[in-house]
GROMACS .gro file of C-alpha atoms in nm:
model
  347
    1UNK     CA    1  -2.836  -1.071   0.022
    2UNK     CA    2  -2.497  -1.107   0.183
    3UNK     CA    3  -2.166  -1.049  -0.057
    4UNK     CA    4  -2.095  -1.395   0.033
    5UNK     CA    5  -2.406  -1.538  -0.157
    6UNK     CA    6  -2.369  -1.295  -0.484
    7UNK     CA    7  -2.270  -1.443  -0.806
    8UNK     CA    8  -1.887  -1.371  -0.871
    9UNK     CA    9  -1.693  -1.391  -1.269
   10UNK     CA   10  -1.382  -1.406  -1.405
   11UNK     CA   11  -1.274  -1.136  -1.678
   12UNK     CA   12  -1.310  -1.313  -2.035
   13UNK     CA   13  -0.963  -1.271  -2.056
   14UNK     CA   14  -0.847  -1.523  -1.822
   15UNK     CA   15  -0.815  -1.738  -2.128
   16UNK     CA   16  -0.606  -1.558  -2.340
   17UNK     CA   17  -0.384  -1.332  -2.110
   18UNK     CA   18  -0.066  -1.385  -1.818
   19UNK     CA   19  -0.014  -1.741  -1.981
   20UNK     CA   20   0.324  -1.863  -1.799
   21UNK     CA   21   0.618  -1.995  -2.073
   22UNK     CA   22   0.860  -2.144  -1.750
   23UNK     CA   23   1.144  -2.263  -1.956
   24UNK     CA   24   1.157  -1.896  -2.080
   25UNK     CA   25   1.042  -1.701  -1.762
   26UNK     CA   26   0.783  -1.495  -2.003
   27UNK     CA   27   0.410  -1.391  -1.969
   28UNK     CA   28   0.256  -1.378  -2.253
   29UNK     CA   29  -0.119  -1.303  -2.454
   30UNK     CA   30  -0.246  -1.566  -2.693
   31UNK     CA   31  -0.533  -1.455  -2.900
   32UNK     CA   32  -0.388  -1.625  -3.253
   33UNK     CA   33  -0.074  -1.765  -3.435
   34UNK     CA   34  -0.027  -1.449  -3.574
   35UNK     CA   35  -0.096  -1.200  -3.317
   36UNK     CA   36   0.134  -1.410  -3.070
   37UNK     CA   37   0.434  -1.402  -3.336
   38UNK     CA   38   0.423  -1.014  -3.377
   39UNK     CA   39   0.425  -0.995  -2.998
   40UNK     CA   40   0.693  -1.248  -2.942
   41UNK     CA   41   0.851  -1.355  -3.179
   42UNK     CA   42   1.172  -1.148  -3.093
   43UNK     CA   43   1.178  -1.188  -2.801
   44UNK     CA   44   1.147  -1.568  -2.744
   45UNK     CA   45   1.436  -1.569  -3.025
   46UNK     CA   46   1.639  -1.363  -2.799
   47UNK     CA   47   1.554  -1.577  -2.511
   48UNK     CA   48   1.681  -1.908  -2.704
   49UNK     CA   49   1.344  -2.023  -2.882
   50UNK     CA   50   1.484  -2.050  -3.286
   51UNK     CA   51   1.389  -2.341  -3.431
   52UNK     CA   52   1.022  -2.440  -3.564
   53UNK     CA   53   1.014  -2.711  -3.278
   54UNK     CA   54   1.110  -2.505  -3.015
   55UNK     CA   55   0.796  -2.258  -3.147
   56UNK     CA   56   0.581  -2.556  -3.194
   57UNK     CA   57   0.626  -2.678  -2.826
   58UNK     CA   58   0.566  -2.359  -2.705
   59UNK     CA   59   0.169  -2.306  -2.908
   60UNK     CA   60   0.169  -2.731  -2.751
   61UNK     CA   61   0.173  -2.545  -2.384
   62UNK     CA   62  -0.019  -2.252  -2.461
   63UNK     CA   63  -0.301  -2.463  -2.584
   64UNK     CA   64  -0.296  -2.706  -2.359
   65UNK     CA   65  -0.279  -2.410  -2.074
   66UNK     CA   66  -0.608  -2.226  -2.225
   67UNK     CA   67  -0.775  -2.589  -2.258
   68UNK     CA   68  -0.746  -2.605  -1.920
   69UNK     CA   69  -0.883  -2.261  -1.754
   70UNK     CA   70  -1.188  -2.319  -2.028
   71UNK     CA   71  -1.266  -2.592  -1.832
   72UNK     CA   72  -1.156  -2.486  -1.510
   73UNK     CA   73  -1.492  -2.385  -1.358
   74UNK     CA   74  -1.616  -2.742  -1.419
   75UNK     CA   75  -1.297  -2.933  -1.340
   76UNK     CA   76  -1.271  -2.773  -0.953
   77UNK     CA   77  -1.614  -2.896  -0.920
   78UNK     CA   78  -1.579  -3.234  -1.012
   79UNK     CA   79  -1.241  -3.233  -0.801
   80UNK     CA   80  -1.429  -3.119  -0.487
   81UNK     CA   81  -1.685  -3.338  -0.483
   82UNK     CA   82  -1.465  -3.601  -0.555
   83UNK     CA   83  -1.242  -3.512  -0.248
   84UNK     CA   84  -1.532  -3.511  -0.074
   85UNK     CA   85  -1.691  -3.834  -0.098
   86UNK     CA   86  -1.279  -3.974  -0.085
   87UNK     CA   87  -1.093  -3.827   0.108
   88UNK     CA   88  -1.071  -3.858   0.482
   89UNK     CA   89  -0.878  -3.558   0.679
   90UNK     CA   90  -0.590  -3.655   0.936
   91UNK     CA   91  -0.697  -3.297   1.124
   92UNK     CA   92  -1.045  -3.247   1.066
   93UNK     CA   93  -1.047  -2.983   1.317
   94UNK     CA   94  -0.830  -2.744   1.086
   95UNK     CA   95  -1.090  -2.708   0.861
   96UNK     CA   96  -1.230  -2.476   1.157
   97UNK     CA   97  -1.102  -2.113   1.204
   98UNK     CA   98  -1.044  -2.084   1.575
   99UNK     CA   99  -0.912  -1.805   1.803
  100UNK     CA  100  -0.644  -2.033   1.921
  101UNK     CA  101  -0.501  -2.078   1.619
  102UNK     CA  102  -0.394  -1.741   1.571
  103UNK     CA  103  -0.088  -1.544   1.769
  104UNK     CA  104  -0.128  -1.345   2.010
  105UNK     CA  105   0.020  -1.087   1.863
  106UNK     CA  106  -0.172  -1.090   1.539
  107UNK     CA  107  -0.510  -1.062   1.771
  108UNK     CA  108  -0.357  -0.739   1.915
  109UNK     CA  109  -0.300  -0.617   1.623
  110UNK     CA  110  -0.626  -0.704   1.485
  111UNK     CA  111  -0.801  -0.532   1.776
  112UNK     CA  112  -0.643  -0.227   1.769
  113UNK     CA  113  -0.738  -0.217   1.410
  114UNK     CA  114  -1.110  -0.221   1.540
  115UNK     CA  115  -1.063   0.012   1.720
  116UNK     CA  116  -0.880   0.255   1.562
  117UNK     CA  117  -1.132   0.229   1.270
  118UNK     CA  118  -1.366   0.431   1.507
  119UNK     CA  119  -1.155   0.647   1.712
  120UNK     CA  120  -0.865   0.681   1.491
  121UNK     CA  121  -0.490   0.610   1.570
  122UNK     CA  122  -0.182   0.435   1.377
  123UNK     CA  123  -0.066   0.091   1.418
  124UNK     CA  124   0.269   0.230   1.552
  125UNK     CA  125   0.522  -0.016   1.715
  126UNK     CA  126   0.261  -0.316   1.661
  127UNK     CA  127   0.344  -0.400   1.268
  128UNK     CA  128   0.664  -0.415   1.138
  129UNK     CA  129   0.709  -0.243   0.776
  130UNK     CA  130   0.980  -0.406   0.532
  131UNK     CA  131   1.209  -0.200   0.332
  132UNK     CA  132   0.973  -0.301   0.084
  133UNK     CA  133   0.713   0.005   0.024
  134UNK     CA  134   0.412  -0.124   0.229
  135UNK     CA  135   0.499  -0.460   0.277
  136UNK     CA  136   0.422  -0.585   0.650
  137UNK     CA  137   0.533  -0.835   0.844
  138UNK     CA  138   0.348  -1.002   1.135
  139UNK     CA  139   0.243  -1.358   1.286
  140UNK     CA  140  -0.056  -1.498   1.182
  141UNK     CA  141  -0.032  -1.848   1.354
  142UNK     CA  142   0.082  -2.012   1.641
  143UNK     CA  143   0.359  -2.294   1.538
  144UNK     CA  144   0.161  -2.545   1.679
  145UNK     CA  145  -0.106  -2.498   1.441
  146UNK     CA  146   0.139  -2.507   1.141
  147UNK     CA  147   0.259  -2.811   1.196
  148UNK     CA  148  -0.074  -2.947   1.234
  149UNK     CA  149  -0.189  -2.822   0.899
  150UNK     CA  150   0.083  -2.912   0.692
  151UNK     CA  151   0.089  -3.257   0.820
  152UNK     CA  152  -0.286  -3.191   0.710
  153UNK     CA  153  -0.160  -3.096   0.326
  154UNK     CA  154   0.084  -3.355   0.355
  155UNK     CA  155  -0.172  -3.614   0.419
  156UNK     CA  156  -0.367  -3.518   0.123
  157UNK     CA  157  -0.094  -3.479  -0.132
  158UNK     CA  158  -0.009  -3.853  -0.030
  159UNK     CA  159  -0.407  -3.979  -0.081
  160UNK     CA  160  -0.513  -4.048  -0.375
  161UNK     CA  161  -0.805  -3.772  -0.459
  162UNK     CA  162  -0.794  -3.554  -0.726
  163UNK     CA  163  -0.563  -3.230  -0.755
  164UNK     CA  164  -0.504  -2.936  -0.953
  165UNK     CA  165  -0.224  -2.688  -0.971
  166UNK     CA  166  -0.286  -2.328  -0.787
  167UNK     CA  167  -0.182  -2.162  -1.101
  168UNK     CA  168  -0.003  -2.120  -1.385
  169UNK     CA  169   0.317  -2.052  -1.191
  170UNK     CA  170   0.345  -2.328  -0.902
  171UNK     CA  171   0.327  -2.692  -1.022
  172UNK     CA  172   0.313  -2.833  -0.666
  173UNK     CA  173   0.052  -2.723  -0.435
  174UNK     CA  174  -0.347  -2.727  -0.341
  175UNK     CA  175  -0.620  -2.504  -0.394
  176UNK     CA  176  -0.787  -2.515  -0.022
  177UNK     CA  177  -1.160  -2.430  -0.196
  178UNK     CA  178  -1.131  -2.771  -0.357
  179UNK     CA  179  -1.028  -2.935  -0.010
  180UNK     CA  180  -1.288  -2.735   0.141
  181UNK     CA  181  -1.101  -2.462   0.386
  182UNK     CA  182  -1.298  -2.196   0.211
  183UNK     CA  183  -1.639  -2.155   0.431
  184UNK     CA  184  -1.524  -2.221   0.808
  185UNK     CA  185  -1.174  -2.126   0.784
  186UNK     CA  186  -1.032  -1.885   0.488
  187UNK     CA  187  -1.375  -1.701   0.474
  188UNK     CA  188  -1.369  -1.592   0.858
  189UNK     CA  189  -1.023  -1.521   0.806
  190UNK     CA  190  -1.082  -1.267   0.569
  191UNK     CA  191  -1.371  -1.105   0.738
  192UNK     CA  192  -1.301  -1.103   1.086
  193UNK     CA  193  -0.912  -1.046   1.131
  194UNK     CA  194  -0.776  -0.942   0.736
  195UNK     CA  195  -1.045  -0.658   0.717
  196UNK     CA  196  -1.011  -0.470   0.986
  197UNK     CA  197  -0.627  -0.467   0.907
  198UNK     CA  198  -0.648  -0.392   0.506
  199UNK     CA  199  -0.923  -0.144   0.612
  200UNK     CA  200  -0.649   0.049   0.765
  201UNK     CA  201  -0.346  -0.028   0.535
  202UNK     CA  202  -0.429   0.004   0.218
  203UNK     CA  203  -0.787   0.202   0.167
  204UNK     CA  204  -0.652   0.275  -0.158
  205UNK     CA  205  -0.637  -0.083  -0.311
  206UNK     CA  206  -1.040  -0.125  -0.168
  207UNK     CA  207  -0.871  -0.262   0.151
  208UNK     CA  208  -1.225  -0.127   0.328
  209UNK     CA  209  -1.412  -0.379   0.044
  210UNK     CA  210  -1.265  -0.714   0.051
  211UNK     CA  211  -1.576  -0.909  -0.087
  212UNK     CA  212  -1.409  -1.274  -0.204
  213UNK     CA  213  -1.088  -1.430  -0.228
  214UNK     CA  214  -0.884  -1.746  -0.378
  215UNK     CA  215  -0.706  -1.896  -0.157
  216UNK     CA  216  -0.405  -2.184  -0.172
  217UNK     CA  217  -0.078  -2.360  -0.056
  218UNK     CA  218   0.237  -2.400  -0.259
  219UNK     CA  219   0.550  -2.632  -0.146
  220UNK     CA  220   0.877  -2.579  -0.271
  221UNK     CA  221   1.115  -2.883  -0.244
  222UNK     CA  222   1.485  -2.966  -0.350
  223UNK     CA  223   1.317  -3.191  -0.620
  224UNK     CA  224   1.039  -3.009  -0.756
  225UNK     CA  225   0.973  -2.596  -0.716
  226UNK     CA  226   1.271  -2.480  -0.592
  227UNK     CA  227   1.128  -2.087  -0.648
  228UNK     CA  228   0.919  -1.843  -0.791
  229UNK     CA  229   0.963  -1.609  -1.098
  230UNK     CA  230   0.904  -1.233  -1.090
  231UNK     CA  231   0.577  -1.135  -1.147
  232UNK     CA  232   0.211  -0.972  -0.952
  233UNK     CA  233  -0.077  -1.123  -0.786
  234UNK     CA  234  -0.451  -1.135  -0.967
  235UNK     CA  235  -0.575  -0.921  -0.586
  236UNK     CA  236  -0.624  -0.647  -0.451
  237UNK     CA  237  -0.441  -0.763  -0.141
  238UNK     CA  238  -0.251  -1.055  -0.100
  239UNK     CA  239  -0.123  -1.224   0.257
  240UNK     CA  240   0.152  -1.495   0.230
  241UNK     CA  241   0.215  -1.674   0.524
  242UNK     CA  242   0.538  -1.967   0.584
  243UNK     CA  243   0.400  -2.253   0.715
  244UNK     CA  244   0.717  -2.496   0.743
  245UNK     CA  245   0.827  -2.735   0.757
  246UNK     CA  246   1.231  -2.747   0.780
  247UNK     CA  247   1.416  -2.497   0.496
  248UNK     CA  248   1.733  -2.312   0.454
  249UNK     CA  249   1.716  -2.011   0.184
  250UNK     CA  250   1.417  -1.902   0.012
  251UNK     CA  251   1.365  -1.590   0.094
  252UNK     CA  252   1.084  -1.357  -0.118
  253UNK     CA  253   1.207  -0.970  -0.289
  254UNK     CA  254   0.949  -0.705  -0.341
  255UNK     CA  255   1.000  -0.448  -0.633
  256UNK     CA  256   0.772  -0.170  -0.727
  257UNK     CA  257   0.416  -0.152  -0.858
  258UNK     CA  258   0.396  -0.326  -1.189
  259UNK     CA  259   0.303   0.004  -1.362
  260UNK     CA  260   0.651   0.088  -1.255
  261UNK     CA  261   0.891  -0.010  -1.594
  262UNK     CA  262   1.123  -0.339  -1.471
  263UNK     CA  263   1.421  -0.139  -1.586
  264UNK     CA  264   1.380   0.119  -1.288
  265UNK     CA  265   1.253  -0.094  -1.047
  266UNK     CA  266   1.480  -0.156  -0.713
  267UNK     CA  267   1.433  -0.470  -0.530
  268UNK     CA  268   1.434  -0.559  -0.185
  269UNK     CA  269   1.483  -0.905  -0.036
  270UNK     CA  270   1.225  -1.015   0.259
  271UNK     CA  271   1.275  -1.306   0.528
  272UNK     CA  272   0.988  -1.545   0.491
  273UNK     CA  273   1.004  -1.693   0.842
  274UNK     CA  274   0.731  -1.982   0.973
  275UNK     CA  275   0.387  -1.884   1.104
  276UNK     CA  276   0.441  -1.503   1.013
  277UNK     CA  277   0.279  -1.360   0.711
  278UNK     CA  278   0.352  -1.108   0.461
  279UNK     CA  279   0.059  -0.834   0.322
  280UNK     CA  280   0.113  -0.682   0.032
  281UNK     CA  281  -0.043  -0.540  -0.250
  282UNK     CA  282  -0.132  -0.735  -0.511
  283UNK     CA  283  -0.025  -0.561  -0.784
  284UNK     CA  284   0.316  -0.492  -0.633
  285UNK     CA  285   0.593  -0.716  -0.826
  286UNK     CA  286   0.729  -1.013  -0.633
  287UNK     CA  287   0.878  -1.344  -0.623
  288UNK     CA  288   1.057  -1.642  -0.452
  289UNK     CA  289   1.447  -1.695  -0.432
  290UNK     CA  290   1.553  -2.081  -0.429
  291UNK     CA  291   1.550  -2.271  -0.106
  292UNK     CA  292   1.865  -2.450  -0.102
  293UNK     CA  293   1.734  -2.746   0.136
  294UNK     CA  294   1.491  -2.871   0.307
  295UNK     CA  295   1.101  -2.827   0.180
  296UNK     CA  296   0.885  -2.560   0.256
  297UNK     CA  297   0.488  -2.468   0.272
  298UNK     CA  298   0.315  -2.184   0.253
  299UNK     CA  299  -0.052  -2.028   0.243
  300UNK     CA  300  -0.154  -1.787  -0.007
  301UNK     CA  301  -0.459  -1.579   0.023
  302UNK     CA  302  -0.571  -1.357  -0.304
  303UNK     CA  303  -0.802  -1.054  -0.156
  304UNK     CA  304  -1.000  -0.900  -0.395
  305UNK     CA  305  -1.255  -0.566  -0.415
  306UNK     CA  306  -1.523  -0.635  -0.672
  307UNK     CA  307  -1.551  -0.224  -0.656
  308UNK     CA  308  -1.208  -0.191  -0.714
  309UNK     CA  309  -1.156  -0.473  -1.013
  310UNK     CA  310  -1.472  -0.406  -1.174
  311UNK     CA  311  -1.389  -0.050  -1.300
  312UNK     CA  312  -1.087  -0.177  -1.484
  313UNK     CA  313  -0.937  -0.586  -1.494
  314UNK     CA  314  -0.579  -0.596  -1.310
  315UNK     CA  315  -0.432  -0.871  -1.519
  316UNK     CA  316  -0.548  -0.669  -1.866
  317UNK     CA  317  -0.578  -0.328  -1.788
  318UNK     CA  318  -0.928  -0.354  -1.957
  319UNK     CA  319  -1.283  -0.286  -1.896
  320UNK     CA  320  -1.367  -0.653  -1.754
  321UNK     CA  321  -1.595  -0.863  -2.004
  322UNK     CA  322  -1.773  -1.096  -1.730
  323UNK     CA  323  -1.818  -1.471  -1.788
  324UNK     CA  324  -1.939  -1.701  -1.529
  325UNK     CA  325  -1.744  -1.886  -1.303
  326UNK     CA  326  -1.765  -2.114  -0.986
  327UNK     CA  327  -1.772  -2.000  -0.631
  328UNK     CA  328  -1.589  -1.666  -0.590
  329UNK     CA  329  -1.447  -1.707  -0.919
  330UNK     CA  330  -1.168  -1.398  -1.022
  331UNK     CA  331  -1.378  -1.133  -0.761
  332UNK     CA  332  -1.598  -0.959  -1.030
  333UNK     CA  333  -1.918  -0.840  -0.998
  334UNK     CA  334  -2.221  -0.721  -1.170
  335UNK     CA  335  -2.403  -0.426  -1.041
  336UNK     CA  336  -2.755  -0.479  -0.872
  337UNK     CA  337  -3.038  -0.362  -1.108
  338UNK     CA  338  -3.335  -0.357  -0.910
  339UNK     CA  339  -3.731  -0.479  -1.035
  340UNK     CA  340  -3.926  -0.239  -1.065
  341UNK     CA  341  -4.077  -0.101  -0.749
  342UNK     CA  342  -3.875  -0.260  -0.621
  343UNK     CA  343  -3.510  -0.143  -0.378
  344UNK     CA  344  -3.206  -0.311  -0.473
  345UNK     CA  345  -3.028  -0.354  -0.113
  346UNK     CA  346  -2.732  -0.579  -0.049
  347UNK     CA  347  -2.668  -0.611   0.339
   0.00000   0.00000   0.00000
């Protein structure tokens, strides 16, 4: 059995925990009425919520937001079949992971990776290391190929199949398993090119064990997402790479670790620039500053380590309580218990 054809599940507390209040900029934990008053209550006062309407439109969102990853699993499904017996691609060919696609450059670096994982050696003058603690810079795609894929996205968005938000965060976007990216084009991404590099990078985030991923575009436009609040990636490792199309602005800031407390964290702003990519950690805090014209694209890949997330959840800090989920769901795992007489072996 391949890691690819293992069942995956999210932590039980996808439901209840990170829930997104926008018009405050707040994550917060719903469990009850109660509970969520203790925990907030001053601090959404502080933050302008006072009135009894203003609380009541806020347990409106929250409920509506845990209706909606309840049913998640079952929704994506019914939106990818949907899309595809609808929809009919402009590009069918980038659906396809080839070599050509990818820069130069970042195939240098990827080989030397390979390499080095057997012989040893340090990615010297190849990558380029932000200010940012361990943030790299590099491209990942040739321009041609960007504009080809975001005229792609572009296409879609204007059909009419179904579509659902990447997360609680971004409004505007696509989640590529739905469209159907996820076997021929983010899935050799990951294993052939990403590995060998977060094998290297960051051995200490399971860099070496990248089983699964989630991957997805957001756009930010003058007239919808203009940027992205503070805040940490559900992965191990995350890449974010600017597709286009035209923009002015926008660039992203890195902090610390988000065990680090926000009132000694330093910041560092990063240029996003189009078709070079940004690894990071996943747990290392981040966000967006506003374009100020133009509209941009850009592809998010989640990493994850089942070894690394099953020991302890990184969006509650808790032992993970596993509950199905579709495809790769959130990256966790349960371990293999073998039959009797029988070896448990996972190739």
């Amino acid at each position: 059995m391949t890691n690819e054809d293992r069942q995956f599940y999210i932590c039980n507390c996808f439901t209840t925990d990170n829930i997104f209040l926008e018009e405050y900029k707040l994550h917060v934990r719903f469990v009850s009425e109660q509970q969520f008053r203790r925990d907030y209550g001053v601090v959404l006062r502080r933050l302008g919520c006072v009135t009894d309407a203003q609380f009541e439109d806020v347990f409106n969102k929250i409920s509506q937001e845990v209706d909606r990853r309840r049913r998640l699993s079952v929704t994506c499904a019914e939106r990818a079949a949907a899309i595809k017996d609808t929809y009919r691609p402009l590009h069918p060919h980038v659906y396809h992971l080839q070599e050509s696609y990818l820069a130069p450059k970042f195939k240098q670096i990827v080989d030397f990776c390979r390499v080095s994982a057997v012989r040893g050696g340090a990615l010297g003058d190849l990558l380029q290391e932000e200010a940012a603690a361990r943030v790299y810079r590099f491209p990942v795609f040739e321009r041609s190929f960007c504009e080809q894929l975001v005229e792609e996205l572009e296409h879609f968005e204007q059909s009419s199949a179904p579509k659902g938000r990447p997360n609680t965060m971004n409004h505007y976007g696509i989640l590529l398993n739905e469209l159907g990216f996820d076997e021929g084009f983010i899935t050799p991404l990951r294993q052939r090119y990403l590995q060998p590099l977060t094998s290297l990078l960051y051995p200490d985030c399971g860099g070496g064990s990248l089983d699964s991923h989630k991957a997805f575009v957001v756009k930010y436009d003058m007239d919808e997402d203009r940027d992205l609040s503070y805040h940490y990636d559900n992965a191990e490792v995350t890449l974010n790479v600017s597709l286009g199309k035209d923009f002015t602005e926008g660039n992203l800031y890195f902090g610390d670790m988000r065990q680090v407390a926000l009132s000694e964290m330093q910041c560092w702003e990063v240029e996003h620039r189009v078709s070079e990519g940004l690894l990071h950690r996943g747990q290392q805090m981040h966000g967006a500053l506003p374009i100020s014209s133009g509209r941009r694209w850009n592809l998010i890949v989640w990493i994850r380590a089942s070894q690394e997330r099953n020991k302890i959840c990184p969006m509650c800090n808790r032992r993970p309580e596993l509950v199905e989920g579709g495809g790769f769901a959130d990256g966790f795992t349960k371990p293999c218990i073998a039959p009797l007489n029988a070896a448990c072996v996972l190739k």
